[in-house]
XYZ file of C-alpha atoms in Angstrom:
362
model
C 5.760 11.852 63.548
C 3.102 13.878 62.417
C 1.821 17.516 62.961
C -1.373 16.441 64.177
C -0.097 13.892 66.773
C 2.450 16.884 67.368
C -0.147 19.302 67.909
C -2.435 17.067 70.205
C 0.451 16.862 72.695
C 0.474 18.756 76.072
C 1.279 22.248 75.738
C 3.626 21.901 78.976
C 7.314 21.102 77.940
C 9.767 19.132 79.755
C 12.068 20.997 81.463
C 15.012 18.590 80.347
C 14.096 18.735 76.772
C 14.941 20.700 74.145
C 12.269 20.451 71.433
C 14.208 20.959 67.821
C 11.615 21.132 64.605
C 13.199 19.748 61.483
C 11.559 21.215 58.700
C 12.602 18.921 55.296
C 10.755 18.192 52.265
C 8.786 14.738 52.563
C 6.763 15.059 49.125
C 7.139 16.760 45.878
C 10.153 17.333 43.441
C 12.547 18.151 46.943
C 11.222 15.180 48.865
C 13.731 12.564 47.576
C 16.179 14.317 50.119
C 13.886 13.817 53.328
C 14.928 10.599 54.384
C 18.479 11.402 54.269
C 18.145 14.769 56.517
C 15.754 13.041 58.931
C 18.818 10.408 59.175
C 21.401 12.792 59.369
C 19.535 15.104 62.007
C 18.998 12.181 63.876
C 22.598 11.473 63.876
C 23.503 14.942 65.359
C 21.127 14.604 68.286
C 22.267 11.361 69.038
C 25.754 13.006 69.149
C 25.115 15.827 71.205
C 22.992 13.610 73.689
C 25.837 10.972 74.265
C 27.452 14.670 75.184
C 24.777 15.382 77.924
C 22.371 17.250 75.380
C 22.293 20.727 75.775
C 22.761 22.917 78.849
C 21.611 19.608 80.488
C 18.270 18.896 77.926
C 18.554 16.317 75.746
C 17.812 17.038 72.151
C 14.263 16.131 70.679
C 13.371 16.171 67.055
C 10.087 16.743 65.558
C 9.925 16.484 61.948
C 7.594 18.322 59.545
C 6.960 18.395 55.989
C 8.754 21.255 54.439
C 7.267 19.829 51.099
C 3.893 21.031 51.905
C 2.340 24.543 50.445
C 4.632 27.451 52.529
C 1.477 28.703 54.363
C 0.913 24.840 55.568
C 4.346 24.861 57.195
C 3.505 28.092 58.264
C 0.865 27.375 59.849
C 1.825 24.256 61.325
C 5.307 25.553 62.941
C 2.961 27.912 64.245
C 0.961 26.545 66.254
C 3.563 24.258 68.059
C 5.454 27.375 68.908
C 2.099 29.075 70.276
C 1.930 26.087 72.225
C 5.148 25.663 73.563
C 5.758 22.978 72.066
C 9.259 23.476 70.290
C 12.311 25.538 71.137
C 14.009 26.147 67.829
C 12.999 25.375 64.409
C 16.059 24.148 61.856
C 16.320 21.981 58.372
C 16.464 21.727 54.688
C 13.573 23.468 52.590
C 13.062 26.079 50.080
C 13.374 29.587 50.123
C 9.631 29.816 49.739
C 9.044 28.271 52.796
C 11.762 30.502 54.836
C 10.051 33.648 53.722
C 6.688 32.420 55.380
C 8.505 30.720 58.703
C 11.895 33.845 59.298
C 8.705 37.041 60.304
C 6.956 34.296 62.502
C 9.884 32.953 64.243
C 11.334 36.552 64.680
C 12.306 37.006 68.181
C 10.490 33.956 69.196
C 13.043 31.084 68.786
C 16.394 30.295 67.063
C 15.852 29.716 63.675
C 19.132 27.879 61.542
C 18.266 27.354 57.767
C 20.399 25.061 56.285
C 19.714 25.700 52.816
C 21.595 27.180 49.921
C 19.518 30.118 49.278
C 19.816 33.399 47.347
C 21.258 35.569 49.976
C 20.042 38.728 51.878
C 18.352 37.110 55.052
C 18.288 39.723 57.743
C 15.307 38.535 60.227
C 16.567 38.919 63.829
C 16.766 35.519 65.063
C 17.768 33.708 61.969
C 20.813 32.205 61.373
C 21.720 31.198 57.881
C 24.577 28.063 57.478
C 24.014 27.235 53.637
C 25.918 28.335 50.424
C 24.572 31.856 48.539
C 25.305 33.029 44.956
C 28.157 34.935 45.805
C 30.251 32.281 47.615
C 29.636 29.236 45.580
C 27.790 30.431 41.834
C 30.137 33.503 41.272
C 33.748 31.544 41.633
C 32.250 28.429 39.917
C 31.389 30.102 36.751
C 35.539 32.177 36.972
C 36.593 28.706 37.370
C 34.665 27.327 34.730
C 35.568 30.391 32.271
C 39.650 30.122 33.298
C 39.463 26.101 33.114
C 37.229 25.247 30.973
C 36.616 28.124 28.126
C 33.057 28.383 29.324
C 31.964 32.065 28.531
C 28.359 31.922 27.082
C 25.786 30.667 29.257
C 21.661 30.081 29.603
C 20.015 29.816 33.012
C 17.489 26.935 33.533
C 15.574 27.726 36.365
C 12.196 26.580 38.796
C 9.934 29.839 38.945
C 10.295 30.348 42.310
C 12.110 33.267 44.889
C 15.911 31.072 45.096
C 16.175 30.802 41.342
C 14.991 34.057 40.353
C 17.103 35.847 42.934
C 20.129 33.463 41.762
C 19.936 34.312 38.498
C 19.501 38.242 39.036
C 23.363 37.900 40.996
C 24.241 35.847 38.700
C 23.626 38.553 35.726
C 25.651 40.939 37.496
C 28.864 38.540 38.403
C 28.698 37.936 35.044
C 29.640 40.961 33.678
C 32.649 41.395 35.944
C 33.952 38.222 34.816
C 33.228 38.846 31.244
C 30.912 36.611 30.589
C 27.538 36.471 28.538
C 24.235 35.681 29.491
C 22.284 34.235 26.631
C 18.972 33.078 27.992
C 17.382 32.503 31.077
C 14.480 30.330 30.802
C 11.715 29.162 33.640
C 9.852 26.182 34.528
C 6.942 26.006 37.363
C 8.239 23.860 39.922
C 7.669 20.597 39.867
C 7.014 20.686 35.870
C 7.054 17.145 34.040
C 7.713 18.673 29.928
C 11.102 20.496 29.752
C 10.938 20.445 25.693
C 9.872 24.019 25.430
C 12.720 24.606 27.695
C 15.127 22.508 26.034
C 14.946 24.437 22.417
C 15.453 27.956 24.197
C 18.669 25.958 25.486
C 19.550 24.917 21.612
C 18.629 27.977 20.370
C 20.238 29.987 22.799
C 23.415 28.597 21.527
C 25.456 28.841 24.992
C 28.544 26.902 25.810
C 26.929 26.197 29.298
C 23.473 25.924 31.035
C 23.284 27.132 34.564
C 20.752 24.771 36.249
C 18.728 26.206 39.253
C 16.773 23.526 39.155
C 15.760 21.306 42.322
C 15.110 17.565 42.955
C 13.158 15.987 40.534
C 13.014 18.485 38.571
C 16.495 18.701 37.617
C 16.635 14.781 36.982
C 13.961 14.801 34.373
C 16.375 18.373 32.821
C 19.292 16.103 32.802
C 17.325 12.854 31.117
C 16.192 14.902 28.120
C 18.997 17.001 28.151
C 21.023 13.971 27.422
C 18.531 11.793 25.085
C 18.647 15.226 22.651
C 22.721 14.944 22.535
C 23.278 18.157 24.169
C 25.513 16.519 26.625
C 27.936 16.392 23.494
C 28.234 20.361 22.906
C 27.422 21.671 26.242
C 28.315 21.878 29.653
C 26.275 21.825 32.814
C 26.453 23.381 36.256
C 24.472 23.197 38.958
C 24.620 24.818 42.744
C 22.328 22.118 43.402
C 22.975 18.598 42.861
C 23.208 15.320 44.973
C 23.927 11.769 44.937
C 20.224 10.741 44.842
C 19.882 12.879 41.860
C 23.121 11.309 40.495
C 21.139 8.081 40.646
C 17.717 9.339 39.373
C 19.487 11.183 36.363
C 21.447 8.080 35.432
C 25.212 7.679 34.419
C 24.312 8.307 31.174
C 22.826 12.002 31.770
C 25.512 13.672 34.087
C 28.310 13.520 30.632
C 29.920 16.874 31.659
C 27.940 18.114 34.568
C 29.983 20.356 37.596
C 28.324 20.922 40.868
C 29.454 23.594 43.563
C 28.872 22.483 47.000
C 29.903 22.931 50.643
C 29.618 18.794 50.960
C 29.932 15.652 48.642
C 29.504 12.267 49.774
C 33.211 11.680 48.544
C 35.061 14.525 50.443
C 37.761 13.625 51.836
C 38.171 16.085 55.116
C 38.275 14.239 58.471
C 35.333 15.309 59.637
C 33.666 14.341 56.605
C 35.242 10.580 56.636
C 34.108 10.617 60.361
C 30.933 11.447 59.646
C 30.922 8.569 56.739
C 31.654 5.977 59.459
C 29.516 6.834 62.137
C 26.589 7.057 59.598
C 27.196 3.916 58.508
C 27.749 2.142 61.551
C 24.408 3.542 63.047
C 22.135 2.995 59.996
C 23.623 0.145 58.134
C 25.396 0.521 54.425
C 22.013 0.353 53.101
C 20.786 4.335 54.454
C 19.783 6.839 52.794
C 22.355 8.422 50.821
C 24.836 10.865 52.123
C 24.184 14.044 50.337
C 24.819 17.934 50.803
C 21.247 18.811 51.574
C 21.188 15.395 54.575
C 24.583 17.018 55.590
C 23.286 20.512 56.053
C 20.487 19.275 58.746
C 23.315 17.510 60.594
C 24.962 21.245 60.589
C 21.714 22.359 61.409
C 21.322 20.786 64.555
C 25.458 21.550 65.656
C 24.775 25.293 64.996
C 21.839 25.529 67.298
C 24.124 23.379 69.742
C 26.892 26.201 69.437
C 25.201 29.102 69.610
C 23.266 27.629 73.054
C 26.457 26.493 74.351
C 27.947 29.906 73.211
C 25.370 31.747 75.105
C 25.159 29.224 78.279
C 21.353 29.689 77.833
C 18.125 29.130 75.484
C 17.015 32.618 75.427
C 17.361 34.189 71.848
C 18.503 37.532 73.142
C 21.439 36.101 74.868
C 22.513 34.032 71.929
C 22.012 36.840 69.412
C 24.500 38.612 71.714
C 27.376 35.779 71.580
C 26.405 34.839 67.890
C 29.292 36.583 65.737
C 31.409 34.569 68.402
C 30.387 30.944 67.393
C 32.760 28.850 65.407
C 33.022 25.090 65.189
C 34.849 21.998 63.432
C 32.560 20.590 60.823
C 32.390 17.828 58.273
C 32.516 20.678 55.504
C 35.171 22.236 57.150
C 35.994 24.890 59.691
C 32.428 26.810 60.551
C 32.994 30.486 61.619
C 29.701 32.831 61.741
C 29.771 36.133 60.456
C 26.300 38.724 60.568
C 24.253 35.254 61.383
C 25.642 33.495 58.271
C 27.757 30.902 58.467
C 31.046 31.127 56.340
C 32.187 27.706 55.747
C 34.452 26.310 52.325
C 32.781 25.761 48.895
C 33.851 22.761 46.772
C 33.462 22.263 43.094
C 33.376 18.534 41.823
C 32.392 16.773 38.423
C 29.917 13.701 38.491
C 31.236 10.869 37.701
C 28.341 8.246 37.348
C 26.840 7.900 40.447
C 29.576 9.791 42.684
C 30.632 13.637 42.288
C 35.060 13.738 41.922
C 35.904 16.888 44.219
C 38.427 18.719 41.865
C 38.680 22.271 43.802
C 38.420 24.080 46.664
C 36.251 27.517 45.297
């Protein structure tokens, strides 16, 4: 559904609906994951409406393009909210596009981002379930050093605030686990020539390239990554990699390529195989792919549902009081919120043609 069809509805709201924005990427080098969250969203508010909906409402979704320019989304979320015509706001979409929507939603409507992000989000009214630096980069790269003999490493990176910020924590873990950083290197995002690039990663002479890379982007890294050998000498790892971007990259350019993630298409918790089946049997073998950034709008839409719940209302300042309490069962694991982040467990798998093998728990 579009914004403008959104924003030439009725500014009066159903009073047994609750009116969820899903903000995911529907263009440019993110928007290969859209169809997947939209999916997996969709899933969760069929779920919690076989339930009753919430406190009685059932669950609505109206999607936007978190692919657009931040100010558009801005702008957009905006006005529905000055209209009444949403209640909460979650979904999948770069950090860029947080900064703009966390001071406008601020005391005006749950917020749940379900991103991986760079940490430090503080805006009342937010509530953060993805992975950050510290949980998922930091014991990757020990890992990687105590497994793997990986201690020299170049950062590949879009120029935007999540890389940047990455890569600043990342500097600093690294010299408490004794590690070197060689090079860090970035690209605007969604750049098409990574040679430049790519001979700051040969010359920087690293045993490993850090990839903060996203979507497309990183698939077009990984093609000419592999077509100049490098695959042969060095290893990759990314806190951002998925099966569609398996299959863009092709078996051929994932040779030695770890991802850290709170979700993988192959896990093999309950809730995750559960998941697996009911996605299936709703939308046919022949979805979108199940991925960690589809996965993180299904949590999306269960965290607003259990911090409602929690609070036995819709008003933010009663479910900013019961917050810290809010804890559920999820297809990543066991969900338990802490200072309106969600801690949750961090996997680390290698790709393996077009699947990711879970090796560890991080």
């Amino acid at each position: 559904m579009s914004s403008a069809v959104l924003q030439a509805r009725s500014p009066s709201r159903a009073a047994d609906v609750f009116r969820l924005a899903l903000v995911v990427p529907l263009q440019g080098p993110a928007g290969m994951f859209g169809p997947s969250c939209e999916a997996l969203a969709a899933l969760a508010a069929k779920r919690l409406n076989a339930e009753g909906g919430l406190l009685g409402r059932a669950v609505e979704l109206h999607v936007l393009d978190g692919g657009k320019a931040p100010s558009e989304v801005a702008h957009e979320v905006k006005a529905l909210l000055d209209v009444g015509g949403i209640d909460g706001v979650t979904g999948w979409h770069i950090s860029a596009v947080r900064k703009r929507l966390a001071p406008m939603l601020s005391g005006r409507a749950p917020y749940v981002y379900t991103a991986l992000y760079e940490g430090g989000e503080t805006t009342t009214g937010v509530f953060c379930s993805g992975e950050t630096p510290r949980t998922q980069i930091a014991p990757a790269l020990r890992w990687l050093r105590d497994n793997e003999n990986l201690r020299r490493w170049c950062i590949v990176g879009d120029d935007y605030v999540w890389p940047r910020e990455s890569a600043a924590a990342t500097v600093s873990f690294a010299r408490s686990l004794g590690l070197e950083i060689a090079d860090e290197v970035y690209v605007p995002f969604g750049t098409c020539d990574f040679s430049s690039a790519m001979r700051r990663v040969k010359e920087s002479d690293a045993d490993g390239v850090l990839m903060l890379l996203v979507g497309q982007d990183a698939v077009l890294f990984n093609r000419l990554f592999a077509q100049q050998g490098l695959d042969h000498r060095m290893t990759r790892f990314s806190p951002l990699m998925e099966e569609n971007m398996l299959l863009a990259s092709g078996p051929g350019s994932t040779r030695r390529l770890y991802v850290a993630a709170s979700y993988f298409r192959s896990l093999a918790t309950a809730g995750a195989m559960d998941l697996t089946s009911d996605y299936v049997s709703t939308f046919s073998a022949d979805a979108p792919p199940l991925n960690n950034m589809a996965e993180s709008c299904y949590e999306g839409v269960q965290t607003i549902a259990a911090l409602v719940r929690r609070a036995k209302s819709f008003d933010l300042r009663r479910i900013l009081s019961v917050s810290e309490c809010v804890g559920f069962d999820s297809p990543r694991g066991v969900m338990q919120m802490r200072n309106s982040h969600l801690d949750h467990p961090i996997y680390l798998a290698a790709a393996s043609d077009y699947e990711f093998d879970v090796i560890t728990s991080l």
